[in-house]
Coordinates of C-alpha atoms in Angstrom, one line a residue:
M66 CA -73.0 110.5 47.7
K67 CA -72.8 109.6 44.0
K68 CA -69.2 110.6 44.0
N69 CA -68.3 108.1 46.7
Y70 CA -70.3 105.4 44.8
W71 CA -68.3 105.9 41.6
L72 CA -65.0 105.9 43.5
A73 CA -65.8 102.6 45.1
F74 CA -66.9 101.1 41.7
I75 CA -63.6 102.2 40.1
A76 CA -61.6 100.7 42.9
V77 CA -63.4 97.4 42.6
F78 CA -62.8 97.4 38.8
I79 CA -59.1 98.1 39.2
L80 CA -58.8 95.3 41.9
I81 CA -60.5 92.8 39.5
G82 CA -58.1 93.8 36.7
I83 CA -55.1 93.3 39.0
L84 CA -56.4 89.9 40.1
V85 CA -57.0 88.8 36.5
G86 CA -53.6 89.9 35.5
C87 CA -52.0 88.0 38.3
N88 CA -53.9 84.9 37.5
S89 CA -52.9 85.2 33.8
G90 CA -49.3 85.5 34.7
D91 CA -49.5 82.5 36.9
D92 CA -51.1 80.5 34.0
E93 CA -48.3 81.6 31.6
E94 CA -45.6 80.7 34.1
T95 CA -47.3 77.3 34.8
T96 CA -47.6 76.6 31.0
S97 CA -43.9 77.7 30.5
D98 CA -42.8 75.4 33.3
A99 CA -44.8 72.5 32.0
N100 CA -43.3 72.9 28.5
A101 CA -39.8 73.1 30.0
D102 CA -40.5 69.9 31.9
D103 CA -41.8 68.2 28.8
N104 CA -38.7 69.2 26.8
E105 CA -36.4 68.1 29.5
S106 CA -38.2 64.8 29.8
T107 CA -37.9 64.3 26.0
E108 CA -34.2 65.1 26.0
Q109 CA -33.7 62.6 28.9
T110 CA -35.6 59.9 26.9
D111 CA -33.5 60.5 23.8
E112 CA -30.3 60.3 25.8
Q113 CA -31.5 57.1 27.5
E114 CA -32.3 55.6 24.1
N115 CA -28.9 56.6 22.7
E116 CA -27.2 55.1 25.7
T117 CA -29.2 51.9 25.3
E118 CA -28.2 51.7 21.6
E119 CA -24.5 52.3 22.4
Q120 CA -24.7 49.6 25.1
E121 CA -26.3 47.2 22.7
E122 CA -23.6 48.0 20.1
Q123 CA -20.8 47.4 22.7
E124 CA -22.5 44.4 24.2
E125 CA -19.9 41.6 24.5
V126 CA -20.4 38.6 22.3
T127 CA -18.6 35.3 22.4
I128 CA -18.0 33.4 19.2
K129 CA -16.7 29.9 18.9
F130 CA -13.9 29.2 16.5
H131 CA -13.4 25.5 15.4
T132 CA -10.0 24.8 13.8
H133 CA -7.7 21.9 13.0
G134 CA -4.7 24.2 13.8
N135 CA -2.8 23.8 17.0
E136 CA -1.0 26.4 19.0
A137 CA 2.5 25.5 17.8
S138 CA 1.5 25.9 14.1
Y139 CA -0.8 28.9 14.4
N140 CA 0.3 31.0 17.4
W141 CA -3.3 31.4 18.5
S142 CA -2.7 33.0 21.9
E143 CA -1.0 36.0 20.5
T144 CA -3.2 36.2 17.4
L145 CA -6.5 36.0 19.2
G146 CA -5.3 38.3 21.9
A147 CA -4.5 41.0 19.3
F148 CA -8.0 40.6 17.8
E149 CA -9.8 40.9 21.1
E150 CA -7.7 44.0 22.0
E151 CA -8.8 45.6 18.7
H152 CA -12.4 44.4 19.1
P153 CA -13.2 44.4 22.8
N154 CA -16.8 43.5 22.3
I155 CA -16.0 40.2 20.6
N156 CA -14.6 37.3 22.5
V157 CA -13.2 34.3 20.6
E158 CA -13.5 30.9 22.2
L159 CA -10.9 28.7 20.5
V160 CA -11.9 25.0 19.9
I161 CA -8.9 23.0 18.7
L162 CA -10.3 19.9 17.1
S163 CA -6.9 18.1 16.8
E164 CA -3.9 18.8 19.0
K165 CA -1.7 17.1 16.5
G166 CA -3.1 19.0 13.6
D167 CA -4.7 16.0 12.0
T168 CA -7.2 17.4 9.5
N169 CA -9.2 14.2 9.1
E170 CA -9.7 13.9 12.9
A171 CA -10.7 17.6 13.0
L172 CA -13.3 17.2 10.3
Q173 CA -14.9 14.2 12.0
K174 CA -15.1 16.2 15.3
L175 CA -16.5 19.2 13.5
D176 CA -19.2 17.1 11.8
L177 CA -20.1 15.6 15.2
A178 CA -20.3 19.0 16.8
A179 CA -22.6 20.2 14.0
A180 CA -24.8 17.1 14.3
S181 CA -25.2 17.5 18.0
G182 CA -26.2 21.2 17.8
E183 CA -23.2 22.7 19.4
Q184 CA -22.6 26.5 18.9
L185 CA -20.7 27.0 15.7
D186 CA -19.6 30.5 14.5
V187 CA -16.2 30.4 12.7
L188 CA -15.1 27.3 10.8
M189 CA -11.6 26.6 9.3
F190 CA -11.2 24.1 6.5
S191 CA -7.7 23.0 5.3
D192 CA -8.5 22.0 1.7
P193 CA -11.0 22.8 -1.1
A194 CA -12.7 19.4 -0.9
S195 CA -13.7 19.6 2.7
Y196 CA -14.7 23.3 2.2
A197 CA -16.9 22.6 -0.8
E198 CA -18.5 19.5 0.8
R199 CA -19.6 21.4 3.9
V200 CA -20.9 24.2 1.7
S201 CA -23.0 21.6 -0.2
L202 CA -24.3 20.2 3.1
G203 CA -25.5 23.6 4.2
M204 CA -23.1 24.0 7.1
V205 CA -21.5 27.2 5.8
A206 CA -23.2 30.6 5.3
P207 CA -22.6 32.8 2.2
I208 CA -20.8 36.1 3.1
D209 CA -21.4 38.1 -0.1
E210 CA -23.5 40.7 1.8
F211 CA -20.6 41.5 4.1
I212 CA -18.2 41.7 1.2
E213 CA -20.5 44.0 -0.8
E214 CA -21.0 46.2 2.3
E215 CA -17.2 46.6 2.6
G216 CA -16.9 47.2 -1.1
Y217 CA -13.9 45.0 -2.2
K218 CA -13.4 42.2 -4.7
V219 CA -12.1 38.9 -3.3
E220 CA -10.1 38.2 -6.5
E221 CA -8.3 41.5 -6.1
E222 CA -7.9 41.5 -2.3
Y223 CA -6.6 38.0 -2.0
K224 CA -4.3 35.6 -4.1
V225 CA -6.8 32.7 -3.6
N226 CA -10.3 33.0 -5.1
T227 CA -12.7 31.0 -2.9
I228 CA -15.9 31.5 -5.0
L229 CA -18.2 28.5 -5.3
N230 CA -21.4 28.5 -7.4
D231 CA -21.1 32.2 -7.9
Q232 CA -21.1 32.9 -4.2
Y233 CA -18.5 33.4 -1.5
Y234 CA -18.5 31.1 1.6
A235 CA -14.9 31.7 2.8
L236 CA -12.0 34.0 2.9
P237 CA -8.5 32.5 2.4
G238 CA -5.9 32.5 5.3
K239 CA -2.4 31.3 4.6
F240 CA -0.9 31.1 1.1
N241 CA 1.0 27.9 0.2
P242 CA 1.7 27.9 -3.5
W243 CA 3.8 25.3 -5.2
Y244 CA 7.2 26.2 -6.5
V245 CA 10.5 24.7 -7.5
L246 CA 13.3 24.0 -5.0
V247 CA 16.6 24.7 -6.7
N248 CA 20.1 23.5 -5.8
K249 CA 22.1 26.6 -6.6
D250 CA 25.4 24.8 -6.4
H251 CA 24.3 22.4 -9.1
L252 CA 23.1 25.4 -11.2
A253 CA 26.4 27.2 -10.8
E254 CA 28.3 24.0 -12.0
A255 CA 26.1 23.9 -15.1
G256 CA 26.4 27.6 -15.7
L257 CA 22.7 28.3 -15.1
E258 CA 20.9 31.0 -13.2
V259 CA 17.9 30.6 -10.9
P260 CA 14.9 31.4 -13.2
T261 CA 12.5 34.2 -12.4
E262 CA 10.2 33.2 -15.3
W263 CA 10.3 30.0 -17.3
T264 CA 8.2 27.6 -19.3
W265 CA 7.8 23.8 -19.0
T266 CA 10.1 23.4 -22.0
E267 CA 12.8 25.4 -20.3
Y268 CA 12.2 23.4 -17.1
M269 CA 12.9 20.2 -19.1
D270 CA 16.0 21.7 -20.6
Y271 CA 17.3 22.7 -17.2
A272 CA 16.7 19.2 -15.8
K273 CA 18.6 17.7 -18.8
Q274 CA 21.6 20.0 -18.3
L275 CA 21.6 19.4 -14.5
T276 CA 21.7 15.6 -14.8
T277 CA 25.0 14.0 -14.0
D278 CA 26.3 10.7 -12.9
D279 CA 25.8 11.8 -9.3
H280 CA 22.2 13.1 -9.4
Y281 CA 19.1 13.6 -11.5
G282 CA 18.0 16.9 -12.8
T283 CA 14.5 16.6 -11.2
Y284 CA 12.4 14.5 -9.0
F285 CA 8.6 14.1 -9.1
H286 CA 7.0 12.6 -6.0
G287 CA 3.9 11.2 -7.5
P288 CA 1.5 9.7 -8.3
Q289 CA 1.5 7.3 -5.4
G290 CA -1.5 5.2 -4.3
G291 CA -4.0 7.6 -5.7
G292 CA -2.3 10.5 -4.1
W293 CA 0.1 13.3 -5.0
M294 CA -2.0 14.1 -8.1
E295 CA -0.3 17.4 -8.6
Y296 CA 2.4 15.6 -10.5
M297 CA -0.2 14.3 -13.0
K298 CA -1.5 17.8 -13.9
L299 CA 1.7 19.8 -14.3
A300 CA 0.7 21.7 -17.4
L301 CA -3.0 21.8 -16.5
A302 CA -2.2 23.6 -13.2
S303 CA -0.5 26.4 -15.2
K304 CA -3.9 27.6 -16.4
Y305 CA -6.5 29.8 -14.7
E306 CA -9.6 27.8 -15.8
N307 CA -10.2 24.0 -15.9
S308 CA -6.8 23.3 -14.2
T309 CA -7.7 19.9 -12.9
F310 CA -9.1 16.5 -14.0
I311 CA -12.8 17.7 -13.8
K312 CA -14.0 20.7 -15.7
E313 CA -16.1 23.5 -14.2
D314 CA -19.2 22.0 -15.8
G315 CA -18.6 18.6 -14.0
T316 CA -17.3 16.6 -17.0
A317 CA -14.0 14.8 -17.4
N318 CA -11.1 16.9 -18.6
F319 CA -8.6 14.3 -19.7
D320 CA -8.9 15.3 -23.4
D321 CA -7.4 18.8 -22.5
P322 CA -4.2 19.3 -24.5
M323 CA -2.4 20.3 -21.3
F324 CA -3.1 16.9 -19.8
R325 CA -1.5 15.3 -22.9
K326 CA 1.4 17.7 -22.5
T327 CA 1.9 16.6 -18.9
L328 CA 2.1 12.9 -19.9
E329 CA 4.5 13.7 -22.8
M330 CA 6.8 15.6 -20.4
R331 CA 6.8 12.8 -17.8
V332 CA 7.6 10.1 -20.4
K333 CA 10.3 12.1 -22.2
M334 CA 12.1 13.2 -19.1
E335 CA 12.2 9.7 -17.6
K336 CA 12.6 7.6 -20.8
E337 CA 14.5 9.8 -23.3
D338 CA 16.3 12.5 -21.4
K339 CA 16.8 10.3 -18.3
S340 CA 16.7 13.6 -16.3
A341 CA 13.9 12.5 -13.9
T342 CA 14.2 10.0 -11.1
P343 CA 12.7 6.7 -12.4
Y344 CA 9.2 6.0 -11.2
T345 CA 10.1 2.4 -10.4
D346 CA 12.9 3.7 -8.1
I347 CA 10.5 6.0 -6.3
L348 CA 8.1 3.2 -5.4
S349 CA 10.6 0.3 -4.8
Q350 CA 13.0 2.4 -2.7
K351 CA 10.2 4.4 -1.1
L352 CA 12.0 7.7 -2.0
H353 CA 10.9 11.0 -0.6
Y354 CA 11.2 14.6 -1.9
R355 CA 13.0 15.8 1.3
N356 CA 15.7 13.1 1.2
N357 CA 16.2 13.6 -2.6
F358 CA 16.6 17.4 -2.3
F359 CA 18.6 17.7 0.9
N360 CA 20.8 14.7 0.0
Q361 CA 21.4 16.4 -3.4
D362 CA 20.1 13.4 -5.4
A363 CA 18.0 15.8 -7.5
S364 CA 18.7 19.4 -8.5
L365 CA 15.1 20.6 -9.0
V366 CA 12.2 19.5 -6.9
L367 CA 8.6 20.7 -7.5
I368 CA 6.8 20.9 -4.2
G369 CA 4.4 23.0 -2.0
S370 CA 5.7 26.0 0.0
W371 CA 4.9 24.4 3.3
M372 CA 8.7 23.7 2.8
N373 CA 9.3 27.3 3.7
T374 CA 9.9 26.2 7.3
E375 CA 12.6 23.7 6.2
L376 CA 14.4 25.7 3.5
G377 CA 17.4 26.5 5.7
G378 CA 17.7 22.8 6.7
T379 CA 16.7 21.0 9.9
D380 CA 18.4 18.8 12.4
Q381 CA 17.2 15.8 10.5
F382 CA 18.0 17.3 7.1
P383 CA 21.0 19.7 7.4
L384 CA 21.7 22.0 4.5
N385 CA 25.1 21.8 2.8
F386 CA 24.5 23.9 -0.3
D387 CA 22.8 27.1 -1.3
V388 CA 19.0 27.0 -2.0
G389 CA 17.1 29.1 -4.5
I390 CA 13.4 29.2 -5.4
A391 CA 12.0 29.2 -8.9
P392 CA 8.4 29.8 -9.9
Y393 CA 5.9 27.3 -11.2
P394 CA 6.5 27.1 -15.0
T395 CA 4.1 28.4 -17.6
N396 CA 3.0 26.5 -20.7
E397 CA 4.0 29.3 -23.2
G398 CA 6.2 32.3 -22.8
S399 CA 3.3 34.6 -23.6
D400 CA 1.0 33.0 -20.9
E401 CA 0.2 34.9 -17.7
S402 CA 2.7 33.7 -15.2
G403 CA 2.2 32.8 -11.5
Y404 CA -0.6 30.2 -11.7
T405 CA 0.2 27.2 -9.5
P406 CA -1.5 24.7 -7.3
V407 CA -2.2 26.4 -3.9
T408 CA -3.2 25.2 -0.5
T409 CA -4.8 27.6 2.0
D410 CA -7.1 27.7 5.1
Y411 CA -10.7 28.4 4.2
M412 CA -12.2 30.7 6.9
S413 CA -16.0 30.5 7.0
V414 CA -19.0 31.6 8.9
A415 CA -21.3 28.8 10.2
A416 CA -24.8 28.8 8.7
N417 CA -26.4 28.3 12.1
S418 CA -24.3 31.0 13.8
E419 CA -26.4 33.6 15.8
H420 CA -23.4 36.0 15.5
K421 CA -22.7 36.0 11.8
E422 CA -21.6 39.7 11.7
E423 CA -19.1 39.2 14.5
A424 CA -17.9 35.9 12.9
Y425 CA -17.4 37.7 9.6
T426 CA -15.5 40.5 11.4
F427 CA -13.2 38.0 12.8
I428 CA -12.4 36.1 9.6
R429 CA -11.9 39.3 7.7
W430 CA -9.4 40.5 10.4
Y431 CA -7.7 37.2 10.6
T432 CA -7.2 36.8 6.8
T433 CA -5.7 40.3 6.6
E434 CA -3.7 41.9 9.4
G435 CA -4.2 38.8 11.6
Q436 CA -2.0 36.8 9.3
V437 CA 0.9 39.3 9.7
I438 CA 0.5 39.3 13.5
Q439 CA 0.4 35.5 13.5
G440 CA 3.7 35.3 11.8
K441 CA 3.6 31.6 10.9
N442 CA 2.6 31.6 7.2
I443 CA 2.7 33.7 4.1
P444 CA -0.8 35.5 3.9
S445 CA -3.1 35.2 0.9
W446 CA -3.9 38.9 1.5
N447 CA -2.5 41.2 -1.1
G448 CA -2.4 44.1 1.4
V449 CA 0.9 42.9 2.9
D450 CA 3.6 45.4 2.0
E451 CA 7.2 44.4 1.2
S452 CA 8.5 45.2 4.7
D453 CA 5.9 43.0 6.4
F454 CA 6.4 40.3 3.8
A455 CA 10.2 40.3 4.3
S456 CA 9.7 40.3 8.1
I457 CA 7.4 37.2 7.9
V458 CA 9.9 35.4 5.7
D459 CA 12.7 36.3 8.1
T460 CA 10.7 34.9 11.0
I461 CA 10.0 31.6 9.2
L462 CA 13.6 31.1 8.1
A463 CA 15.0 32.1 11.5
D464 CA 13.7 28.8 12.8
T465 CA 15.8 26.8 10.4
V466 CA 19.4 25.7 10.9
S467 CA 21.1 27.6 8.1
P468 CA 18.8 30.5 7.0
E469 CA 21.8 32.3 5.5
R470 CA 22.1 29.7 2.7
V471 CA 18.6 30.5 1.4
D472 CA 18.2 32.9 -1.5
K473 CA 15.5 35.0 0.3
E474 CA 15.1 37.4 -2.7
S475 CA 14.1 34.5 -5.0
L476 CA 11.7 33.2 -2.4
I477 CA 10.0 36.5 -1.9
N478 CA 9.8 37.0 -5.7
V479 CA 8.0 33.7 -6.2
L480 CA 5.6 34.0 -3.3
T481 CA 4.5 37.6 -4.1
N482 CA 3.8 36.7 -7.8
A483 CA 2.1 33.3 -7.3
K484 CA -1.7 33.0 -7.6
S485 CA -4.2 30.2 -7.6
S486 CA -6.3 28.9 -10.5
K487 CA -10.1 29.2 -10.4
L488 CA -11.5 26.8 -7.8
I489 CA -13.5 23.9 -9.1
P490 CA -15.7 22.1 -6.5
P491 CA -14.5 18.5 -5.9
V492 CA -16.8 15.7 -6.9
A493 CA -18.0 12.9 -4.7
S494 CA -16.2 10.3 -6.8
Q495 CA -12.9 12.2 -6.8
A496 CA -10.9 9.4 -5.0
E497 CA -12.0 6.9 -7.7
I498 CA -10.9 9.2 -10.5
F499 CA -7.5 9.8 -8.7
Q500 CA -6.9 6.0 -8.5
A501 CA -7.8 5.6 -12.1
V502 CA -5.2 8.2 -13.1
N503 CA -2.7 6.5 -10.9
D504 CA -3.4 3.0 -12.5
E505 CA -3.4 4.2 -16.1
Y506 CA -0.2 6.3 -15.6
E507 CA 1.6 3.2 -14.3
K508 CA 0.6 1.3 -17.4
L509 CA 2.0 4.2 -19.5
I510 CA 5.3 4.6 -17.6
Y511 CA 5.9 0.8 -17.5
G512 CA 5.5 0.7 -21.3
E513 CA 2.3 -1.3 -21.3
Q514 CA 0.3 1.3 -23.3
D515 CA 0.9 4.6 -25.2
I516 CA -0.3 8.1 -24.5
D517 CA -3.3 8.0 -26.8
T518 CA -4.6 4.9 -25.1
T519 CA -4.0 6.3 -21.7
I520 CA -6.0 9.5 -22.4
E521 CA -8.8 7.6 -24.1
L522 CA -9.2 5.1 -21.2
L523 CA -9.1 7.9 -18.6
Q524 CA -11.7 10.0 -20.4
E525 CA -14.0 7.0 -20.7
T526 CA -13.5 5.8 -17.2
A527 CA -13.9 9.2 -15.6
T528 CA -17.0 9.9 -17.5
E529 CA -18.5 6.6 -16.4
I530 CA -17.6 7.3 -12.8
L531 CA -19.1 10.8 -12.9
E532 CA -22.3 9.7 -14.5
S533 CA -22.8 6.8 -12.1
N534 CA -22.4 9.2 -9.1

């Protein structure tokens, strides 16, 4: 009886053990499954977050680009198409402010758009005055943080330094330095070569040797009506710093020795050497640099490289001689060469833009490889190699009547070595100062006052104007 009792007890004990073991196994399996589900859920969440971030990064953004440039001059359809292909998440909406390329009309419309609260992202300015003025008005955003992030120096990356008040608000687009148009036929007759480097003294000597009964050695197209001031700062513009009538500190710069040198050159070449077209003739006969050069009335013409598109002649001004290009002269042979007046397009990011990073991405692309694709102008970007540079020049000259008559090698040499002086922000009273320069120069060239008096009066007048403003 006892034996059967113990057998029954042992059987019950074993059964309980089996049941406990089974329940424990079930718990472990359940816990394992729960952990697996949790891990899978976490992985799915991470994947979803990554996908969301990627979608946000690739989300399409439309930026508005306000410009004075029209399609004919800037080839926007091809240029913007290439950018959007390379950056599919950034769409560029082009706003042409003047179909005829009128920069004054474009500025007025841009200011109106800003005042009315329109979307502004990328802005293009055609000259340092309009660029500096909009910076001072708070319309333009600094881009230093983007430049620092990329890790380049603007003064090394580009031929034009756009710094203002120790900050960058723009990157430069096209590069239009001033140079000297040369009638190679006249040079050959005088036994002269196209200069690759020269000083203002040598320029004066060339002009004197090139002057004959048929033509003058050189032609200066200004000043006129307070404009074309480049011809009143010849030697000044050959310097890197303080290369204009106002110094970097905002004071008058007419006591600079290089301004005196400019006046001395102008007087000597016209009055003594008789190698420059008389100023009275320029005004009374309403002469123009294009007519004087293409009609062979002057052998050397100092002008901006917007003339690249006309070097081979046009239907209006056919070319009947060979053309060379000489660099802007230096003051001394030991001076660093290449400094010259330069015009460019200032590409900026609008201060109120909600897409500053995308806007910067566009101006950086446009001022580098975009300039090559555009194929309309010489780029300010130093990253253009010789083959691209030559190709751009070929494209530009191909649209002229007689491109074969242009010394392409001398043109490329000048354009690749030219560089701009340090940018000095224009002042509000700039037009008044320009007119004063014009008026005092006319008194000088008409023999009504000497150089000392001219400099003294200009320094006094400009100082009064600056202080009153």
